Structure formats: structure tokens, C-alpha cells
């Protein structure tokens, strides 16, 4: 009896472990279509999926069924990944520099912030924290907008003619990567630069996790900095230009390169764990981690699910007209958009 009970426990353990390791089965649960190509990244709340297109139309789809809940008519291409604040607000940016905050449940407009100068365009969305929304503009300024009404609180001058990457917020600070190879840590209250570091080339959007901030550069270097006391932990060069911001998962960092590779790096000691070739010219969309898998695409429209531990390909599928925006993974479901405007939910 004891032996049978023990054997049953072992079987249950094996089944549970296998399910947890490979829960994603690449089965489409719904598909819907925007009017034209989705250009910003995808974001999910508890109940909805948010996306924006090249004409400025912003969508909220039901996360479970894919049915359209509401849409909002903007006027210019939507850029970057929408930011969900407090579960009931969603903020997105348009290429002309307009930032819009909507009620996430109804689509009603809460506030709209337009730049003073028509040339103050943006190419990425921002980050929320400390009661503010932080966004980089093409005039070289990082702007802090009030989350309640969208008014400008402060501007940080980067001494650049153009800022192209979204800032990050975490551990009480704003983190910014600049095209001149400068990485900056900024006080969210005052907009003053506290400290930072450098790289030989353009620095992409940082990612914050576990008291550390990680950032990557076109030069091929990836960096880790302990935020408290700004202590450099490590940096490593992957041997080819890096083309994406890092993604974090399972104590690893995942970056895309100009040669079409996805590189997995140990977040503790910087060792390269594996490289996976996407069979494309380059990787332009930051990878996404979920359920022990890394999801990534190439310029040729190939889309892959890779084992995060081994770098082994688990699934591959073709994205019509290429992968047009950064996917999102939530509660065992991958949401992604193709270049023809189709949006998929896959689990």
C-alpha cells in the first residue's frame, strides 16, 4: 500500500512538473483584426488587451474572447507599449508627441497632453511612477507629466537632439538610455540626474528587477548595475551589435542582435548561456519571457517559442507580414500582432 501510494505521488509530481515546464501548447484561442497594422506594443490588464495602430486608433479587446470592447480615434501613429496604471487607466503615445490617458474600462478620455512644439515627436511610450508619467521626446528632453491631469511637471535636458527610447521606473528612480551612449539615473521628484554610466553606442530602454537595473547597447554590451549606491555589477559583450532592450525572466536576460540571434545571459554572473538563430536578418522586437519560454521574432516574420533553459526551439510559426509590435504574455497566454493587423491569443 505504501509503495503504491509513493508511486502515485511520483507520477503526480512528474505530470505537474511537465505541465509547468511546457504548459504552452501553441493553440490559438482567438483571433481578431485591427483596421490596419498594429504599431505599438500590446498590453494586458486583468480583463482586456490594449493595442494601437498606424492611423492612431486605439483598441481594447476582451482578453478572454477577443471581442472588441471599445476603440478611441487618435490622429497619429501609436508608438510603444501602452502603460496600464492602477488597473483602471491606460496611457499611450502617438508619434506626433501626444500622450493620451483613457479610462481602461470605458475608453473615455481622462486627459490629453500635447507637446508645445510640433516637432517634439516620440518614437516610444513612457513609464509611470511616483504619481507621474515619464516620456522621451525628439527634442532631447525627458518629460514628467502629472498622472492626474497630464500637465508638465519638469523636463530633463539630455543635451541630445533626439531621445528615442522609453525610460523605465523602479526602486524610486527613473532610468534613461540615450543615443550618445549615456545611461542616466534621474530623481523623479526634481528631474535632476543623480548618476549613471556609459557605453560606446546607443543605449536601449533599461529593465529593472530585484534591486538591479539592466541595459544593453548597440555596441553589443549588456550591463548590470545595483541601484542602491549605484554599484556596477558586470558587463559583457555578446560579440555582435545588440538591437533590442533586454527582457528579464528566470534570472536571465534575453537580447536580440543584428545577426538574427537571441542571446540568453545569466543575470547573476553575466555568462552567456545559449544563442538561438531566428533565421532572420535582425531581431528588432524585444523578446518576451513566460512559462519557461522565450518568445521572439525575426525580420522575416518567423516567430519562435524557445526553451528558456536550453535554448531549444519548442514551437515556430509564421507571422503574416512580420511581427509588427512587441507581444505580451500573461496567465499562460501569448498575445501578438502581425503586420497585416491580425491579433492572436495563443496558449
Short mmCIF file of C-alpha atoms in Angstrom, two decimals:
data_model
loop_
_atom_site.label_atom_id
_atom_site.label_comp_id
_atom_site.label_asym_id
_atom_site.label_seq_id
_atom_site.Cartn_x
_atom_site.Cartn_y
_atom_site.Cartn_z
CA UNK A 1 0.00 0.00 0.00
CA UNK A 2 2.77 2.42 0.96
CA UNK A 3 4.71 1.51 -2.18
CA UNK A 4 1.65 2.16 -4.41
CA UNK A 5 0.97 5.46 -2.68
CA UNK A 6 4.59 6.55 -3.16
CA UNK A 7 4.48 5.58 -6.86
CA UNK A 8 1.29 7.60 -7.32
CA UNK A 9 2.92 10.63 -5.73
CA UNK A 10 5.90 10.32 -8.06
CA UNK A 11 3.58 10.11 -11.08
CA UNK A 12 1.66 13.20 -9.96
CA UNK A 13 4.91 15.09 -9.43
CA UNK A 14 6.16 14.17 -12.90
CA UNK A 15 2.89 15.21 -14.52
CA UNK A 16 2.73 18.51 -12.65
CA UNK A 17 6.36 19.30 -13.39
CA UNK A 18 5.88 18.52 -17.08
CA UNK A 19 2.78 20.68 -17.24
CA UNK A 20 4.50 23.61 -15.58
CA UNK A 21 7.55 23.29 -17.80
CA UNK A 22 5.67 23.11 -21.09
CA UNK A 23 2.20 24.47 -20.38
CA UNK A 24 2.19 26.49 -23.61
CA UNK A 25 0.89 24.32 -26.46
CA UNK A 26 0.69 26.84 -29.33
CA UNK A 27 -3.11 26.61 -29.66
CA UNK A 28 -4.92 29.70 -30.94
CA UNK A 29 -7.88 30.58 -28.72
CA UNK A 30 -8.99 33.66 -30.65
CA UNK A 31 -8.08 35.97 -33.48
CA UNK A 32 -9.29 39.46 -34.29
CA UNK A 33 -8.15 42.16 -36.69
CA UNK A 34 -7.45 45.86 -36.40
CA UNK A 35 -8.23 48.20 -39.29
CA UNK A 36 -4.53 48.38 -40.25
CA UNK A 37 -1.16 47.27 -38.87
CA UNK A 38 -0.65 47.39 -35.11
CA UNK A 39 2.36 49.61 -34.45
CA UNK A 40 2.64 49.90 -30.68
CA UNK A 41 3.31 47.01 -28.30
CA UNK A 42 0.48 45.03 -26.69
CA UNK A 43 -0.55 45.38 -23.04
CA UNK A 44 -2.99 43.42 -20.90
CA UNK A 45 -5.00 44.19 -17.79
CA UNK A 46 -7.00 41.65 -15.79
CA UNK A 47 -9.75 41.64 -18.41
CA UNK A 48 -8.60 43.47 -21.56
CA UNK A 49 -5.91 43.57 -24.24
CA UNK A 50 -4.85 47.02 -25.50
CA UNK A 51 -3.28 47.86 -28.86
CA UNK A 52 -2.82 50.83 -31.20
CA UNK A 53 -2.46 51.08 -34.97
CA UNK A 54 -0.66 53.14 -37.59
CA UNK A 55 -3.58 55.54 -38.03
CA UNK A 56 -3.85 56.42 -34.34
CA UNK A 57 -6.78 54.16 -33.49
CA UNK A 58 -6.52 52.60 -30.04
CA UNK A 59 -8.33 49.35 -29.24
CA UNK A 60 -9.48 47.45 -26.16
CA UNK A 61 -10.27 43.78 -26.82
CA UNK A 62 -11.82 41.38 -24.35
CA UNK A 63 -8.91 39.28 -23.13
CA UNK A 64 -10.88 36.04 -22.98
CA UNK A 65 -12.93 36.23 -26.20
CA UNK A 66 -11.09 38.73 -28.39
CA UNK A 67 -14.26 40.75 -28.96
CA UNK A 68 -13.79 44.50 -29.36
CA UNK A 69 -14.87 46.36 -26.22
CA UNK A 70 -14.22 49.89 -27.40
CA UNK A 71 -11.95 51.95 -29.62
CA UNK A 72 -10.62 55.50 -29.47
CA UNK A 73 -9.77 57.58 -32.53
CA UNK A 74 -6.38 59.24 -32.24
CA UNK A 75 -4.79 61.23 -35.04
CA UNK A 76 -1.26 59.84 -35.45
CA UNK A 77 0.66 56.55 -35.40
CA UNK A 78 0.65 54.94 -31.96
CA UNK A 79 4.13 54.06 -30.69
CA UNK A 80 5.49 51.96 -27.85
CA UNK A 81 3.67 49.71 -25.41
CA UNK A 82 0.60 51.11 -23.62
CA UNK A 83 1.00 51.60 -19.88
CA UNK A 84 -1.74 50.44 -17.52
CA UNK A 85 -1.99 52.45 -14.31
CA UNK A 86 -3.96 51.26 -11.30
CA UNK A 87 -5.94 48.77 -13.36
CA UNK A 88 -8.43 51.41 -14.50
CA UNK A 89 -6.38 53.75 -16.69
CA UNK A 90 -4.35 53.16 -19.83
CA UNK A 91 -1.84 55.63 -21.31
CA UNK A 92 -0.46 55.62 -24.84
CA UNK A 93 1.66 57.89 -27.03
CA UNK A 94 1.34 58.96 -30.65
CA UNK A 95 4.24 59.74 -32.97
CA UNK A 96 3.39 63.47 -33.00
CA UNK A 97 4.18 63.61 -29.26
CA UNK A 98 0.59 63.47 -28.00
CA UNK A 99 0.10 61.44 -24.82
CA UNK A 100 -3.42 60.24 -24.01
CA UNK A 101 -4.86 58.78 -20.81
CA UNK A 102 -8.13 56.85 -21.09
CA UNK A 103 -10.46 55.04 -18.74
CA UNK A 104 -9.42 51.43 -19.35
CA UNK A 105 -12.96 50.13 -18.84
CA UNK A 106 -14.92 52.56 -20.99
CA UNK A 107 -12.40 54.25 -23.29
CA UNK A 108 -13.47 57.67 -22.02
CA UNK A 109 -10.82 60.37 -22.26
CA UNK A 110 -9.28 61.41 -18.93
CA UNK A 111 -6.59 63.77 -20.24
CA UNK A 112 -4.55 64.55 -23.32
CA UNK A 113 -1.09 66.15 -23.27
CA UNK A 114 0.17 67.71 -26.49
CA UNK A 115 3.75 68.99 -26.93
CA UNK A 116 4.29 72.74 -27.22
CA UNK A 117 6.39 72.29 -30.36
CA UNK A 118 5.01 70.43 -33.38
CA UNK A 119 8.44 68.87 -33.96
CA UNK A 120 8.55 67.27 -30.50
CA UNK A 121 7.73 63.79 -31.77
CA UNK A 122 8.18 60.50 -29.91
CA UNK A 123 9.07 57.00 -31.09
CA UNK A 124 8.33 55.06 -27.91
CA UNK A 125 5.93 55.22 -24.99
CA UNK A 126 6.83 56.07 -21.42
CA UNK A 127 6.76 54.72 -17.87
CA UNK A 128 4.61 55.51 -14.84
CA UNK A 129 5.70 56.01 -11.23
CA UNK A 130 5.78 58.48 -8.35
CA UNK A 131 2.47 59.97 -9.50
CA UNK A 132 4.00 60.88 -12.86
CA UNK A 133 4.27 59.65 -16.43
CA UNK A 134 7.77 59.89 -17.94
CA UNK A 135 8.29 60.10 -21.69
CA UNK A 136 11.24 60.89 -24.00
CA UNK A 137 10.79 63.42 -26.81
CA UNK A 138 12.66 64.10 -30.03
CA UNK A 139 13.88 67.49 -28.79
CA UNK A 140 16.17 65.62 -26.38
CA UNK A 141 14.06 66.11 -23.26
CA UNK A 142 12.65 63.63 -20.79
CA UNK A 143 9.28 64.94 -19.63
CA UNK A 144 7.41 64.21 -16.41
CA UNK A 145 3.63 64.59 -16.72
CA UNK A 146 1.21 64.58 -13.81
CA UNK A 147 -0.72 61.30 -13.80
CA UNK A 148 -3.90 63.03 -12.64
CA UNK A 149 -4.28 65.65 -15.37
CA UNK A 150 -1.29 65.34 -17.73
CA UNK A 151 0.27 68.75 -17.03
CA UNK A 152 4.04 69.10 -17.40
CA UNK A 153 5.89 68.95 -14.06
CA UNK A 154 9.53 69.03 -15.17
CA UNK A 155 11.85 68.43 -18.10
CA UNK A 156 15.30 66.83 -18.09
CA UNK A 157 17.62 68.09 -20.83
CA UNK A 158 19.78 65.30 -22.22
CA UNK A 159 21.90 67.56 -24.46
CA UNK A 160 20.80 65.43 -27.41
CA UNK A 161 18.75 66.46 -30.38
CA UNK A 162 16.75 63.26 -30.12
CA UNK A 163 15.72 60.78 -27.43
CA UNK A 164 14.32 57.58 -28.93
CA UNK A 165 13.89 55.05 -26.12
CA UNK A 166 11.31 54.70 -23.40
CA UNK A 167 12.55 55.37 -19.87
CA UNK A 168 12.00 52.88 -17.07
CA UNK A 169 10.85 53.44 -13.49
CA UNK A 170 11.73 51.30 -10.47
CA UNK A 171 13.10 51.39 -6.95
CA UNK A 172 12.09 55.05 -6.74
CA UNK A 173 14.15 56.25 -9.73
CA UNK A 174 13.82 56.98 -13.44
CA UNK A 175 16.29 55.22 -15.76
CA UNK A 176 17.10 56.51 -19.22
CA UNK A 177 19.20 55.18 -22.10
CA UNK A 178 20.45 57.76 -24.59
CA UNK A 179 21.63 57.58 -28.18
CA UNK A 180 25.02 59.09 -27.29
CA UNK A 181 25.86 56.04 -25.17
CA UNK A 182 24.93 57.59 -21.82
CA UNK A 183 22.90 55.78 -19.17
CA UNK A 184 21.29 58.08 -16.59
CA UNK A 185 19.58 57.66 -13.22
CA UNK A 186 17.21 60.56 -12.58
CA UNK A 187 15.42 61.82 -9.47
CA UNK A 188 11.67 61.58 -10.22
CA UNK A 189 10.85 64.48 -7.90
CA UNK A 190 13.23 67.04 -9.34
CA UNK A 191 14.20 65.76 -12.78
CA UNK A 192 17.88 66.06 -11.89
CA UNK A 193 20.44 63.46 -12.96
CA UNK A 194 21.80 61.62 -9.93
CA UNK A 195 24.36 59.40 -11.59
CA UNK A 196 24.82 56.95 -14.42
CA UNK A 197 27.27 55.28 -16.71
CA UNK A 198 28.26 54.93 -20.31
CA UNK A 199 28.54 52.73 -23.31
CA UNK A 200 30.17 53.07 -26.69
CA UNK A 201 26.87 53.20 -28.55
CA UNK A 202 23.16 53.84 -28.32
CA UNK A 203 21.60 52.57 -25.06
CA UNK A 204 18.15 50.95 -25.23
CA UNK A 205 15.36 51.08 -22.65
CA UNK A 206 16.56 49.69 -19.30
CA UNK A 207 14.77 46.99 -17.31
CA UNK A 208 14.55 46.96 -13.50
CA UNK A 209 14.36 43.79 -11.42
CA UNK A 210 15.33 42.74 -7.89
CA UNK A 211 17.14 45.93 -6.96
CA UNK A 212 19.22 45.92 -10.15
CA UNK A 213 18.91 47.72 -13.45
CA UNK A 214 20.00 46.11 -16.71
CA UNK A 215 20.62 47.81 -20.03
CA UNK A 216 22.00 46.95 -23.44
CA UNK A 217 23.79 48.85 -26.18
CA UNK A 218 24.25 48.72 -29.94
CA UNK A 219 27.93 48.03 -29.30
CA UNK A 220 26.96 44.52 -28.17
CA UNK A 221 27.45 45.18 -24.48
CA UNK A 222 24.95 44.33 -21.75
CA UNK A 223 25.30 45.86 -18.27
CA UNK A 224 24.06 45.17 -14.74
CA UNK A 225 24.08 47.85 -12.03
CA UNK A 226 22.97 47.54 -8.42
CA UNK A 227 20.66 50.50 -7.92
CA UNK A 228 21.48 51.15 -4.26
CA UNK A 229 24.74 53.13 -4.18
CA UNK A 230 24.96 52.67 -7.99
CA UNK A 231 27.36 49.73 -7.94
CA UNK A 232 28.37 48.28 -11.34
CA UNK A 233 27.96 44.50 -11.14
CA UNK A 234 29.11 43.33 -14.55
CA UNK A 235 29.15 43.99 -18.25
CA UNK A 236 29.60 41.60 -21.13
CA UNK A 237 29.91 41.93 -24.88
CA UNK A 238 27.95 39.31 -26.85
CA UNK A 239 30.18 39.69 -29.91
CA UNK A 240 27.69 41.36 -32.24
CA UNK A 241 25.52 44.50 -32.21
CA UNK A 242 22.55 44.27 -29.87
CA UNK A 243 19.31 45.55 -31.42
CA UNK A 244 16.80 45.29 -28.56
CA UNK A 245 16.34 46.21 -24.94
CA UNK A 246 16.86 43.29 -22.56
CA UNK A 247 13.99 41.13 -21.35
CA UNK A 248 14.21 39.55 -17.88
CA UNK A 249 12.98 36.12 -16.80
CA UNK A 250 14.14 33.18 -14.68
CA UNK A 251 17.28 35.07 -13.60
CA UNK A 252 18.26 35.51 -17.23
CA UNK A 253 18.43 38.38 -19.69
CA UNK A 254 17.42 37.90 -23.30
CA UNK A 255 18.51 40.29 -26.07
CA UNK A 256 18.20 40.28 -29.86
CA UNK A 257 21.06 41.02 -32.21
CA UNK A 258 21.73 42.38 -35.69
CA UNK A 259 22.68 38.87 -36.85
CA UNK A 260 19.25 37.50 -36.00
CA UNK A 261 20.30 35.82 -32.76
CA UNK A 262 18.60 35.70 -29.38
CA UNK A 263 21.23 35.61 -26.62
CA UNK A 264 20.49 34.36 -23.10
CA UNK A 265 22.72 35.77 -20.35
CA UNK A 266 22.93 34.71 -16.70
CA UNK A 267 21.74 37.76 -14.73
CA UNK A 268 23.99 36.92 -11.77
CA UNK A 269 27.39 36.33 -13.36
CA UNK A 270 26.93 37.52 -16.99
CA UNK A 271 27.80 34.15 -18.53
CA UNK A 272 26.26 33.56 -21.95
CA UNK A 273 24.01 30.51 -21.57
CA UNK A 274 22.91 29.99 -25.15
CA UNK A 275 22.34 31.62 -28.54
CA UNK A 276 19.43 30.90 -30.84
CA UNK A 277 19.35 31.95 -34.51
CA UNK A 278 15.96 33.16 -35.76
CA UNK A 279 16.93 32.73 -39.42
CA UNK A 280 16.35 36.42 -39.99
CA UNK A 281 18.47 39.45 -40.80
CA UNK A 282 17.99 41.01 -37.38
CA UNK A 283 15.80 40.99 -34.29
CA UNK A 284 14.02 44.32 -33.88
CA UNK A 285 11.36 43.42 -31.29
CA UNK A 286 12.42 42.80 -27.69
CA UNK A 287 11.87 39.14 -26.69
CA UNK A 288 9.15 38.18 -24.19
CA UNK A 289 9.53 35.64 -21.37
CA UNK A 290 6.75 33.46 -19.96
CA UNK A 291 6.24 29.95 -18.57
CA UNK A 292 9.85 28.87 -19.10
CA UNK A 293 9.75 30.01 -22.73
CA UNK A 294 11.18 32.94 -24.66
CA UNK A 295 9.04 34.29 -27.49
CA UNK A 296 10.82 36.16 -30.26
CA UNK A 297 10.54 37.05 -33.91
CA UNK A 298 12.79 37.93 -36.82
CA UNK A 299 12.67 40.48 -39.62
CA UNK A 300 11.49 37.71 -41.99
CA UNK A 301 8.31 37.10 -40.00
CA UNK A 302 9.44 33.89 -38.30
CA UNK A 303 8.16 33.64 -34.74
CA UNK A 304 9.52 31.21 -32.16
CA UNK A 305 8.94 29.82 -28.70
CA UNK A 306 12.31 28.81 -27.22
CA UNK A 307 13.07 26.82 -24.08
CA UNK A 308 14.48 29.46 -21.72
CA UNK A 309 16.84 26.96 -20.06
CA UNK A 310 18.31 25.14 -23.04
CA UNK A 311 17.72 27.49 -25.99
CA UNK A 312 15.95 24.67 -27.82
CA UNK A 313 13.19 25.56 -30.26
CA UNK A 314 9.82 24.33 -28.98
CA UNK A 315 7.46 25.94 -31.50
CA UNK A 316 7.68 28.10 -34.58
CA UNK A 317 5.00 29.82 -36.60
CA UNK A 318 4.81 32.40 -39.35
CA UNK A 319 3.55 35.89 -38.59
CA UNK A 320 1.81 37.38 -41.64
CA UNK A 321 3.78 40.37 -42.91
CA UNK A 322 6.17 40.05 -39.98
CA UNK A 323 5.90 40.74 -36.28
CA UNK A 324 4.76 44.37 -36.05
CA UNK A 325 4.90 45.01 -32.29
CA UNK A 326 6.14 43.56 -29.04
CA UNK A 327 3.94 40.66 -27.85
CA UNK A 328 2.83 40.19 -24.27
CA UNK A 329 2.50 37.01 -22.20
CA UNK A 330 0.03 36.80 -19.32
CA UNK A 331 -1.62 33.97 -17.40
CA UNK A 332 -0.37 31.31 -19.79
CA UNK A 333 -1.50 33.13 -22.94
CA UNK A 334 0.66 34.78 -25.60
CA UNK A 335 -0.83 37.79 -27.39
CA UNK A 336 0.86 39.00 -30.55
CA UNK A 337 0.12 41.06 -33.67
CA UNK A 338 1.20 40.56 -37.27
CA UNK A 339 1.95 43.19 -39.86
CA UNK A 340 -1.47 42.85 -41.51
CA UNK A 341 -3.29 43.95 -38.34
CA UNK A 342 -4.27 40.47 -37.10
CA UNK A 343 -4.08 39.96 -33.35
CA UNK A 344 -3.78 36.49 -31.84
CA UNK A 345 -4.26 34.92 -28.42
CA UNK A 346 -2.38 31.63 -28.18
CA UNK A 347 -1.88 29.24 -25.27
#
